[in-house]
Coordinates of N, CA and C and ligand atoms in Angstrom, one line a residue:
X226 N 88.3 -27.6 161.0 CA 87.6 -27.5 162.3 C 86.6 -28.7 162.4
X227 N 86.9 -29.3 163.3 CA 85.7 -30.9 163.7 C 84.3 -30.1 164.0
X228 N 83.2 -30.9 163.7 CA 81.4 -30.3 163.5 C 81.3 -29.9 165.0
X229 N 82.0 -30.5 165.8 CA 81.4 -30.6 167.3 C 82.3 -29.2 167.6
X230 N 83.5 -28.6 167.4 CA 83.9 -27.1 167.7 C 83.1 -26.3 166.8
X231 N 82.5 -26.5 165.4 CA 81.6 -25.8 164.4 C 80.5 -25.4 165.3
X232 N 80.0 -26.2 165.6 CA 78.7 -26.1 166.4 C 79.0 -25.8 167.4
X233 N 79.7 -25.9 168.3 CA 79.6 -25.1 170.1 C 80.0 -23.5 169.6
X234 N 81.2 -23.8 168.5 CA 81.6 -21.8 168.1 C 81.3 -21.2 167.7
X235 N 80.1 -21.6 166.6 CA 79.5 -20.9 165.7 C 78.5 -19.8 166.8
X236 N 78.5 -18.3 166.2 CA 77.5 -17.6 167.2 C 77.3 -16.6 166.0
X237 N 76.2 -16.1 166.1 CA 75.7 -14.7 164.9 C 76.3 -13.5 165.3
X238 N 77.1 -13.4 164.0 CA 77.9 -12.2 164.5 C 77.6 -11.1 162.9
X239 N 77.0 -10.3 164.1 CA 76.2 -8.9 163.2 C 77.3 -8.1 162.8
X240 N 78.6 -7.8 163.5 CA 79.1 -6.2 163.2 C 80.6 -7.3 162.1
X241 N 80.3 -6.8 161.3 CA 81.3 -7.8 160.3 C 82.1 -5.9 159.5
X242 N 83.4 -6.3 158.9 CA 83.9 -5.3 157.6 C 83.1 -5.3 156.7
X243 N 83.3 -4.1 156.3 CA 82.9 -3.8 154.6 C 83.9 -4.5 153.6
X244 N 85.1 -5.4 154.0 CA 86.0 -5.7 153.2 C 85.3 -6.7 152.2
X245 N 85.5 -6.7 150.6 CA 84.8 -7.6 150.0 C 85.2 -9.0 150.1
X246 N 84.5 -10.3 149.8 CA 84.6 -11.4 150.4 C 84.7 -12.1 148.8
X247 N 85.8 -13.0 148.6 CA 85.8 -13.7 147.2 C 85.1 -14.4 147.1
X248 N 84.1 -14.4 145.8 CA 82.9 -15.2 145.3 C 83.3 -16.8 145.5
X249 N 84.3 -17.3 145.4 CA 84.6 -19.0 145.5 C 84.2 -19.5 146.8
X250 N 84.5 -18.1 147.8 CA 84.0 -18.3 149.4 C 83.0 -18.9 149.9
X251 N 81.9 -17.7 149.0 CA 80.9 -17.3 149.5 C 79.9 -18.4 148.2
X252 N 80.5 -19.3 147.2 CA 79.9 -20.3 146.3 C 80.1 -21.4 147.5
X253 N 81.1 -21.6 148.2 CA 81.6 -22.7 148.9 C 80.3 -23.0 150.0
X254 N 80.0 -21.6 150.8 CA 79.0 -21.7 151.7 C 77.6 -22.4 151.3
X255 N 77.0 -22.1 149.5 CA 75.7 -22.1 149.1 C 75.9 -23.0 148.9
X256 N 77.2 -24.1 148.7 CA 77.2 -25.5 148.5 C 77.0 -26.1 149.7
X257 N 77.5 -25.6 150.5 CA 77.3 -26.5 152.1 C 75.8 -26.9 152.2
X258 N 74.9 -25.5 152.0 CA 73.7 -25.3 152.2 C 73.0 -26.2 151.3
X259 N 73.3 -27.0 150.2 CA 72.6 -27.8 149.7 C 72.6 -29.0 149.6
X260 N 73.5 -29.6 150.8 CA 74.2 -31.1 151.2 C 73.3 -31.2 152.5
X261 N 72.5 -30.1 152.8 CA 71.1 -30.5 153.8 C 70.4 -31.3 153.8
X262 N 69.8 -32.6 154.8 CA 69.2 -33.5 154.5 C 67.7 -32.9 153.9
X263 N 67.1 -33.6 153.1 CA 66.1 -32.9 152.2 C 65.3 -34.2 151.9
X264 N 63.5 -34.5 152.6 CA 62.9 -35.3 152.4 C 62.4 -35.5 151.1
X265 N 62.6 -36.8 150.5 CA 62.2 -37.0 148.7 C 63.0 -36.4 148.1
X266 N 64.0 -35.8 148.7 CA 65.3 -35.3 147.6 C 64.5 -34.2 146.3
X267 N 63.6 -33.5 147.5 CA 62.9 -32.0 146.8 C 64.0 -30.9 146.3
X268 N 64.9 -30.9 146.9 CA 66.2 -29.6 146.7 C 65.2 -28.2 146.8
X269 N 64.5 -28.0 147.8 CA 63.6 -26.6 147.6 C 64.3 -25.7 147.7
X270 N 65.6 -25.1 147.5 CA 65.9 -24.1 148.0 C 66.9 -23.0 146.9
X271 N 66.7 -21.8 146.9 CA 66.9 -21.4 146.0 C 67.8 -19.8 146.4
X272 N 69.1 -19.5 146.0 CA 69.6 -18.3 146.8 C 70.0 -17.7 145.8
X273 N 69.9 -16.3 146.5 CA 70.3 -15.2 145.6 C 71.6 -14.4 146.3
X274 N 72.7 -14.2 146.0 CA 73.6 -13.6 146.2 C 74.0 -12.2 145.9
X275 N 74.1 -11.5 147.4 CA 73.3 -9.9 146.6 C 75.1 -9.4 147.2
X276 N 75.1 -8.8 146.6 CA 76.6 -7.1 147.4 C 77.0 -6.1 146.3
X277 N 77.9 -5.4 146.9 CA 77.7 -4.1 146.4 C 76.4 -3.0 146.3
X278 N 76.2 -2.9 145.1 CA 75.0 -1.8 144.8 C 73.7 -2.9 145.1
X279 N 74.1 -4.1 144.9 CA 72.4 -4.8 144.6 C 72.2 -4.3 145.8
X280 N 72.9 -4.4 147.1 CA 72.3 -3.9 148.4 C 71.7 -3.1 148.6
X281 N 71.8 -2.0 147.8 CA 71.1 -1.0 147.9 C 70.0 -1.2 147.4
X282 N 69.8 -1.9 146.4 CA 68.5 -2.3 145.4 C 67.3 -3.0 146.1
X283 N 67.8 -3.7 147.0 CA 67.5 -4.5 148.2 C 66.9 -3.8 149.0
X284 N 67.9 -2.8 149.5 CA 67.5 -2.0 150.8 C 65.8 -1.1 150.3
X285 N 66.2 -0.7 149.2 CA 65.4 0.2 148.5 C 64.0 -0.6 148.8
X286 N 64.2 -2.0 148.4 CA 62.6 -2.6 148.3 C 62.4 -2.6 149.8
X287 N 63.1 -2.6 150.7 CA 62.6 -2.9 152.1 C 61.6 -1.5 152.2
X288 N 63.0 -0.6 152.3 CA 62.3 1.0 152.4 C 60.8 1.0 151.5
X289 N 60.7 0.7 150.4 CA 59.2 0.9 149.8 C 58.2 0.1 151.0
X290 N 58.6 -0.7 151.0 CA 57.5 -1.5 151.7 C 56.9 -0.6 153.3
X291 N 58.3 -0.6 153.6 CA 58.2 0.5 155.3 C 57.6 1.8 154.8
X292 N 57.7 2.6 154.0 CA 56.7 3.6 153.9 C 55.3 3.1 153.3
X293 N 55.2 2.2 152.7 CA 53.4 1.9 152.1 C 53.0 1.4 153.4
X294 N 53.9 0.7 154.7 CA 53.1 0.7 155.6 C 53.0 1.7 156.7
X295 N 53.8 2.4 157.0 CA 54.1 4.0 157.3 C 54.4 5.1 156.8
X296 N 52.9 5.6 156.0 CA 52.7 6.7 154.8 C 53.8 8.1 155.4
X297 N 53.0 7.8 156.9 CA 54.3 9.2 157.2 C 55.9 9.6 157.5
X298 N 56.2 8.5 157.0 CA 57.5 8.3 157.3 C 58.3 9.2 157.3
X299 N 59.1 9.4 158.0 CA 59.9 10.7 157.8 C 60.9 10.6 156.6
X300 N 62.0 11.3 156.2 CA 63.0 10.7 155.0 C 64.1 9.7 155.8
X301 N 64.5 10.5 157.4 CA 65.5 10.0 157.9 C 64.9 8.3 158.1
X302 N 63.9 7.8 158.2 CA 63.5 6.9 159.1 C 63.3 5.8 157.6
X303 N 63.1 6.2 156.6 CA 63.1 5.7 155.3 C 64.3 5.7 154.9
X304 N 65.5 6.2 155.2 CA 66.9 6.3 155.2 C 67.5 4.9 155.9
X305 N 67.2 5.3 157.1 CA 67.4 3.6 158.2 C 67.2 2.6 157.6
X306 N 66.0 2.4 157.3 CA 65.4 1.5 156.7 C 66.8 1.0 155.0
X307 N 66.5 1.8 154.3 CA 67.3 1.4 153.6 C 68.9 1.3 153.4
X308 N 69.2 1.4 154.7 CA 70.3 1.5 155.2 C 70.8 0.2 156.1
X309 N 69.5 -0.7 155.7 CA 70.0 -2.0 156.6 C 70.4 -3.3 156.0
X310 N 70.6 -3.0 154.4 CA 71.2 -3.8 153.9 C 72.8 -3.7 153.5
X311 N 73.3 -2.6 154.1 CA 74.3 -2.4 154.0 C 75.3 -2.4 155.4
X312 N 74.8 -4.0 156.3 CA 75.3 -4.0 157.4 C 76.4 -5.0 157.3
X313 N 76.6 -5.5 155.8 CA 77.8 -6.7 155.4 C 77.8 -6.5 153.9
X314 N 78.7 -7.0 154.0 CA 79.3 -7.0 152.4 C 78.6 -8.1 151.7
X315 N 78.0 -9.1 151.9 CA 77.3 -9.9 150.9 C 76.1 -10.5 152.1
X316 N 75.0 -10.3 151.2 CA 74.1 -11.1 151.8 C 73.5 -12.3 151.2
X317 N 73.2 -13.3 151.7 CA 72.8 -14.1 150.8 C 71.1 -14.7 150.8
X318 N 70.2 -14.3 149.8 CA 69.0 -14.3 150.0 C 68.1 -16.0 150.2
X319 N 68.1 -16.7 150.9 CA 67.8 -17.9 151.5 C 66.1 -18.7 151.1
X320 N 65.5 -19.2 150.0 CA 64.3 -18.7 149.2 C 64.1 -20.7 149.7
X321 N 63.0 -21.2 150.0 CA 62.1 -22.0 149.8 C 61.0 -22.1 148.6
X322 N 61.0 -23.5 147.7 CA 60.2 -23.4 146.4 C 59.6 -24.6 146.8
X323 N 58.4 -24.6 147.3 CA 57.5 -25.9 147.7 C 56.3 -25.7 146.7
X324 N 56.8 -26.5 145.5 CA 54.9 -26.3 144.9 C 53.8 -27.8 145.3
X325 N 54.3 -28.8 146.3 CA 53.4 -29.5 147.0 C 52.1 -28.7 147.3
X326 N 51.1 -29.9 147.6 CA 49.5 -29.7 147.6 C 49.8 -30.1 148.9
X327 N 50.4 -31.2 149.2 CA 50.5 -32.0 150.7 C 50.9 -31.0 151.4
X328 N 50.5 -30.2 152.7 CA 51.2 -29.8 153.6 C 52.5 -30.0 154.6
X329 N 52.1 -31.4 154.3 CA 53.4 -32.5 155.5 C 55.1 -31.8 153.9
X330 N 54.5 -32.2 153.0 CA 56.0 -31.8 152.4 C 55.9 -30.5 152.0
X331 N 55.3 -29.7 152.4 CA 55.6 -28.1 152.3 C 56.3 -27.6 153.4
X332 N 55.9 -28.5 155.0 CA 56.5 -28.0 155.9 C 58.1 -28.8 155.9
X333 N 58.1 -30.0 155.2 CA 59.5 -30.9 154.9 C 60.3 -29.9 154.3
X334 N 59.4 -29.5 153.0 CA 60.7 -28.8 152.2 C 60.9 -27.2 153.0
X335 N 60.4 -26.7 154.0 CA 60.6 -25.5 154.8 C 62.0 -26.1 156.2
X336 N 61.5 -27.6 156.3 CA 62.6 -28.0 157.6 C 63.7 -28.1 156.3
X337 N 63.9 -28.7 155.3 CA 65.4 -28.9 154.6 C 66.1 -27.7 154.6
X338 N 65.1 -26.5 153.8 CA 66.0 -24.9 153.5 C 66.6 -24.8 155.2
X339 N 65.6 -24.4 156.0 CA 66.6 -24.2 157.2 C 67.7 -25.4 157.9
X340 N 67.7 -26.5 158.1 CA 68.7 -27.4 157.8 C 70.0 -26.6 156.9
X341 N 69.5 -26.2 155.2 CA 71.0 -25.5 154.4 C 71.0 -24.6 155.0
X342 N 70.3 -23.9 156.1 CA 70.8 -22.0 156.5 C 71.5 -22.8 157.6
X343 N 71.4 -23.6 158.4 CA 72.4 -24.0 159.5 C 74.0 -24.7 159.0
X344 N 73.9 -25.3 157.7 CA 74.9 -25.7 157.0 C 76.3 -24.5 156.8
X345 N 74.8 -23.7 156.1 CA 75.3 -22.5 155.8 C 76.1 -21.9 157.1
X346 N 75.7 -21.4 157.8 CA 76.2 -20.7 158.9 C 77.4 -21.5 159.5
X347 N 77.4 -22.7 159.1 CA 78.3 -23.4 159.7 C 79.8 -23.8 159.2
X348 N 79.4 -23.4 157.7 CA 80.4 -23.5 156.8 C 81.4 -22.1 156.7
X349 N 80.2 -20.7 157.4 CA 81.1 -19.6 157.3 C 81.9 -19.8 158.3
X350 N 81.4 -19.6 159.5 CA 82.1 -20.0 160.7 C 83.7 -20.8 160.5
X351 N 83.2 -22.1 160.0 CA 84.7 -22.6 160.0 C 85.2 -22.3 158.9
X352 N 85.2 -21.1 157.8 CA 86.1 -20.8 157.1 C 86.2 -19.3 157.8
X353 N 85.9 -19.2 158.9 CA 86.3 -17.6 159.7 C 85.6 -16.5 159.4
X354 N 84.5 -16.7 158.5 CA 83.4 -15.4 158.0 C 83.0 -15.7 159.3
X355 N 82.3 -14.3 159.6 CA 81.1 -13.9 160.4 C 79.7 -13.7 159.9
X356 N 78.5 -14.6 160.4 CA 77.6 -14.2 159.6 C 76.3 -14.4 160.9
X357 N 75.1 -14.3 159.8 CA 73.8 -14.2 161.3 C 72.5 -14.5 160.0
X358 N 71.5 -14.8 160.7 CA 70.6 -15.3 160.1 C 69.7 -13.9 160.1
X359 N 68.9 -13.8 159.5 CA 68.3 -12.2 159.4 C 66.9 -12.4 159.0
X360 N 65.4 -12.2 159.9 CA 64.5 -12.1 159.3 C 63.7 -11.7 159.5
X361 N 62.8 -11.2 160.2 CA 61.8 -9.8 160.5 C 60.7 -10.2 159.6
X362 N 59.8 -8.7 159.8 CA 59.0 -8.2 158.8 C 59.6 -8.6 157.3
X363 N 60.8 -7.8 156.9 CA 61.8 -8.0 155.6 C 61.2 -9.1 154.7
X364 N 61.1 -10.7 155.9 CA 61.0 -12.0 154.4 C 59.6 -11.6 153.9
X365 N 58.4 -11.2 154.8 CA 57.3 -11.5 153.9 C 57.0 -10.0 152.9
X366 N 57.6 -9.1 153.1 CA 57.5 -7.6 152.5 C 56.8 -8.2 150.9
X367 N 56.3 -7.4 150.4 CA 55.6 -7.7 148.9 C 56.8 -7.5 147.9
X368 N 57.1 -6.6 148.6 CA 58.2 -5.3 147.0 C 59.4 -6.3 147.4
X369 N 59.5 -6.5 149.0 CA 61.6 -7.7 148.5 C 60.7 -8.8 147.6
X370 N 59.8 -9.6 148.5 CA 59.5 -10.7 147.6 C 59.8 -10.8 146.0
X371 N 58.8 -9.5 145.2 CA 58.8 -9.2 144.0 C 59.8 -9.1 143.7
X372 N 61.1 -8.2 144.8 CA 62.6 -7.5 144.0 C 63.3 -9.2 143.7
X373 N 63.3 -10.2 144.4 CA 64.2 -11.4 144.5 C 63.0 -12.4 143.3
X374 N 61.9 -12.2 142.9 CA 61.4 -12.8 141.8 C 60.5 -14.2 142.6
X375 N 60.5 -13.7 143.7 CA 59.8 -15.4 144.5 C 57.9 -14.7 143.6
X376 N 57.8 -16.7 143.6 CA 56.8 -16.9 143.3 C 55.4 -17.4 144.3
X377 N 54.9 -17.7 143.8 CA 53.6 -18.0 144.7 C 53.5 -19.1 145.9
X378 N 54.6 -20.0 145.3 CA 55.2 -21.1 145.9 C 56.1 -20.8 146.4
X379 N 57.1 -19.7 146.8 CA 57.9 -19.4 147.6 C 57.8 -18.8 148.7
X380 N 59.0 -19.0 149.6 CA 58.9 -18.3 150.9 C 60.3 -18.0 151.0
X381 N 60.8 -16.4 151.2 CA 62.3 -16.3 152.1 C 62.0 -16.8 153.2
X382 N 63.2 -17.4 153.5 CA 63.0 -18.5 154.8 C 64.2 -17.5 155.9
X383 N 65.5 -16.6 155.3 CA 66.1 -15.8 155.8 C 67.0 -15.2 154.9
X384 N 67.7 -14.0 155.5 CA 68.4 -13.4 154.8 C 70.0 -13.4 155.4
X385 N 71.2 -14.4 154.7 CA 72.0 -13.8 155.7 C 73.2 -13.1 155.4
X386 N 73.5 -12.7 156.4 CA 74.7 -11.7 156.3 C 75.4 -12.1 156.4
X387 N 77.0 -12.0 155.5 CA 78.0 -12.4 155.9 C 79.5 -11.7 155.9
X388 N 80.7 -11.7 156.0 CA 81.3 -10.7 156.2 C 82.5 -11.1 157.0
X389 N 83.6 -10.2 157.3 CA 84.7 -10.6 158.0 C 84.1 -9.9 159.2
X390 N 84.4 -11.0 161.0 CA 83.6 -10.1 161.9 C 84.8 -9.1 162.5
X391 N 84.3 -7.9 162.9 CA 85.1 -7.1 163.3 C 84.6 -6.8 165.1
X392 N 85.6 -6.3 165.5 CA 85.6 -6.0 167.3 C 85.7 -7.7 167.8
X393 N 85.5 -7.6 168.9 CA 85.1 -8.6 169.9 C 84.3 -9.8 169.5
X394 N 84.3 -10.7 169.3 CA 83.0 -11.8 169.0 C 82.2 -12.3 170.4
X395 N 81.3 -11.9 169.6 CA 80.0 -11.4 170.5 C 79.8 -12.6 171.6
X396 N 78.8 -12.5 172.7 CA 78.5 -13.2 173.9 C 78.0 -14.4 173.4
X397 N 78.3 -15.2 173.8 CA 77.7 -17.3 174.5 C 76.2 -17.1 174.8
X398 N 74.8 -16.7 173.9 CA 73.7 -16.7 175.0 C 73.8 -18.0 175.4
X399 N 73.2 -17.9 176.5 CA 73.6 -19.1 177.2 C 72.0 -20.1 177.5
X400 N 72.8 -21.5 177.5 CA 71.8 -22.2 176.3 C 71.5 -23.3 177.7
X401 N 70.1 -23.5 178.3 CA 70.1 -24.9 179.1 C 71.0 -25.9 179.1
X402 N 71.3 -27.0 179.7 CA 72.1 -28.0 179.8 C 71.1 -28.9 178.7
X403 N 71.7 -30.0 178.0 CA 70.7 -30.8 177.0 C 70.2 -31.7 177.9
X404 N 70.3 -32.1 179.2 CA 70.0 -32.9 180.4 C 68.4 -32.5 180.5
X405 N 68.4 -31.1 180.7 CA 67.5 -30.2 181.3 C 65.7 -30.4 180.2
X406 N 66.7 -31.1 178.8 CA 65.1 -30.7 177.9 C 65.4 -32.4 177.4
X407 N 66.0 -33.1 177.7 CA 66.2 -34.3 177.1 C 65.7 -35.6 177.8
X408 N 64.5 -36.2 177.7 CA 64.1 -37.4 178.5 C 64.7 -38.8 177.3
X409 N 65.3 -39.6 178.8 CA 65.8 -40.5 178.0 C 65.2 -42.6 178.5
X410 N 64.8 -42.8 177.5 CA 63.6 -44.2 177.4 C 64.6 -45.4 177.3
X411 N 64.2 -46.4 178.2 CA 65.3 -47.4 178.0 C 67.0 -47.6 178.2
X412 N 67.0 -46.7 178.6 CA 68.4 -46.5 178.9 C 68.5 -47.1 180.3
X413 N 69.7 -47.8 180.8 CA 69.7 -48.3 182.4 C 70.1 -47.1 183.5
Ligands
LIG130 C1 64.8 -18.3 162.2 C2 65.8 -17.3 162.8 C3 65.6 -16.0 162.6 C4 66.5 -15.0 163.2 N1 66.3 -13.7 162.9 C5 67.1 -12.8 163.4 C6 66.9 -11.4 163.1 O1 66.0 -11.0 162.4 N2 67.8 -10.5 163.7 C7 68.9 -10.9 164.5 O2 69.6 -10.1 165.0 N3 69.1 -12.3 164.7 C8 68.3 -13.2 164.2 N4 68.5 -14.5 164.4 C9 69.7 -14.9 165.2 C10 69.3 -15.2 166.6 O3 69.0 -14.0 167.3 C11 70.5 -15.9 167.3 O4 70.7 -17.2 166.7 C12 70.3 -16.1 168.8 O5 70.5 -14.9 169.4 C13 71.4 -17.1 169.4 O6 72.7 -16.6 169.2 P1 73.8 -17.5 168.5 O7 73.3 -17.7 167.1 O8 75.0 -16.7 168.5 O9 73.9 -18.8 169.2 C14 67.6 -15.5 163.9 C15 67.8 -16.8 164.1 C16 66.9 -17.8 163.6 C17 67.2 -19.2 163.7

């Protein structure tokens, strides 16, 4: 697939199979994600590869967090909650490691990781996975942080899902013309 159909095709596609996805696939993607341009050749980025049961383990830490911040939770609504990592067969956990003092390269090494999550997404797409960027409340939660081992110096930057997509592939949001946001200097 040429970059320029990657990028116009690529769209986040949430409702994917449970069918499992071969590890060489889904190593192929985390490689894409680290051929990101990356200022000072920091490599800040660090993934964790969760499916099967780890999902649950996952979900679990979400659910903890959603009841310490909603004591009354009901069980069903604590159920949901831990029931939302089991919306694809592999997710892949997307971690920033900036131990810079400088700000300017904390926010560099925060533009590279997302740069690899666009790689990433772009790599599934043209090998036909469906996948979506995922991040909410979820990245900063205490208990996922702790469950994935991030440090003081880390930040999930996203979580994504990936998966074979199932039904219909989802709608075109539809995006301004690049005319519309692009001023152009010097040109005749
Ligand atoms: C930083 C970031 C966070 C996102 N978080 C979520 C999310 O938590 N849930 C979700 O459904 N989609 C999420 N998305 C996907 C966007 O909703 C999606 O890219 C947007 O609707 C445009 O659709 P497209 O990707 O198909 O072009 C996120 C995308 C980005 C870049």
């Amino acid at each position: 697939m040429n970059v320029t159909d990657a990028i116009r095709g690529r769209r986040s596609v949430g409702r994917v199979r449970q069918d499992a996805i071969a590890r060489e696939r889904i190593a192929r993607l985390v490689e894409a994600a680290t051929w990101a341009p990356n200022h000072k050749v920091t490599e800040p980025w660090r993934f964790v590869v969760i499916t099967g049961a780890a999902r649950d383990a996952l979900g679990a830490a979400h659910a903890d967090a959603v009841v310490r911040a909603n004591p009354g939770l009901t069980p069903e609504a604590r159920d949901a909650a831990l029931a939302l990592t089991s919306r694809a067969p592999v997710i892949i956990a997307c971690v920033c490691r900036s131990e810079s003092e400088d700000p300017v390269m904390r926010r560099e090494d925060r533009d590279a990781v997302c740069a690899g999550l666009q790689n990433l997404l772009l790599a599934a797409h043209a090998d036909g996975l469906g996948a979506i960027w995922r991040t909410g409340a979820f990245i900063d939660e205490d208990e996922v942080r702790a469950h994935l081992g991030c440090g003081p110096a880390e930040e999930i930057i996203g979580f994504v899902y990936v998966g074979v997509p199932e039904g219909p592939p989802p709608p075109t949001p539809p995006r301004a013309a690049a005319a519309a946001v692009t001023e152009w200097r010097g040109w005749d």
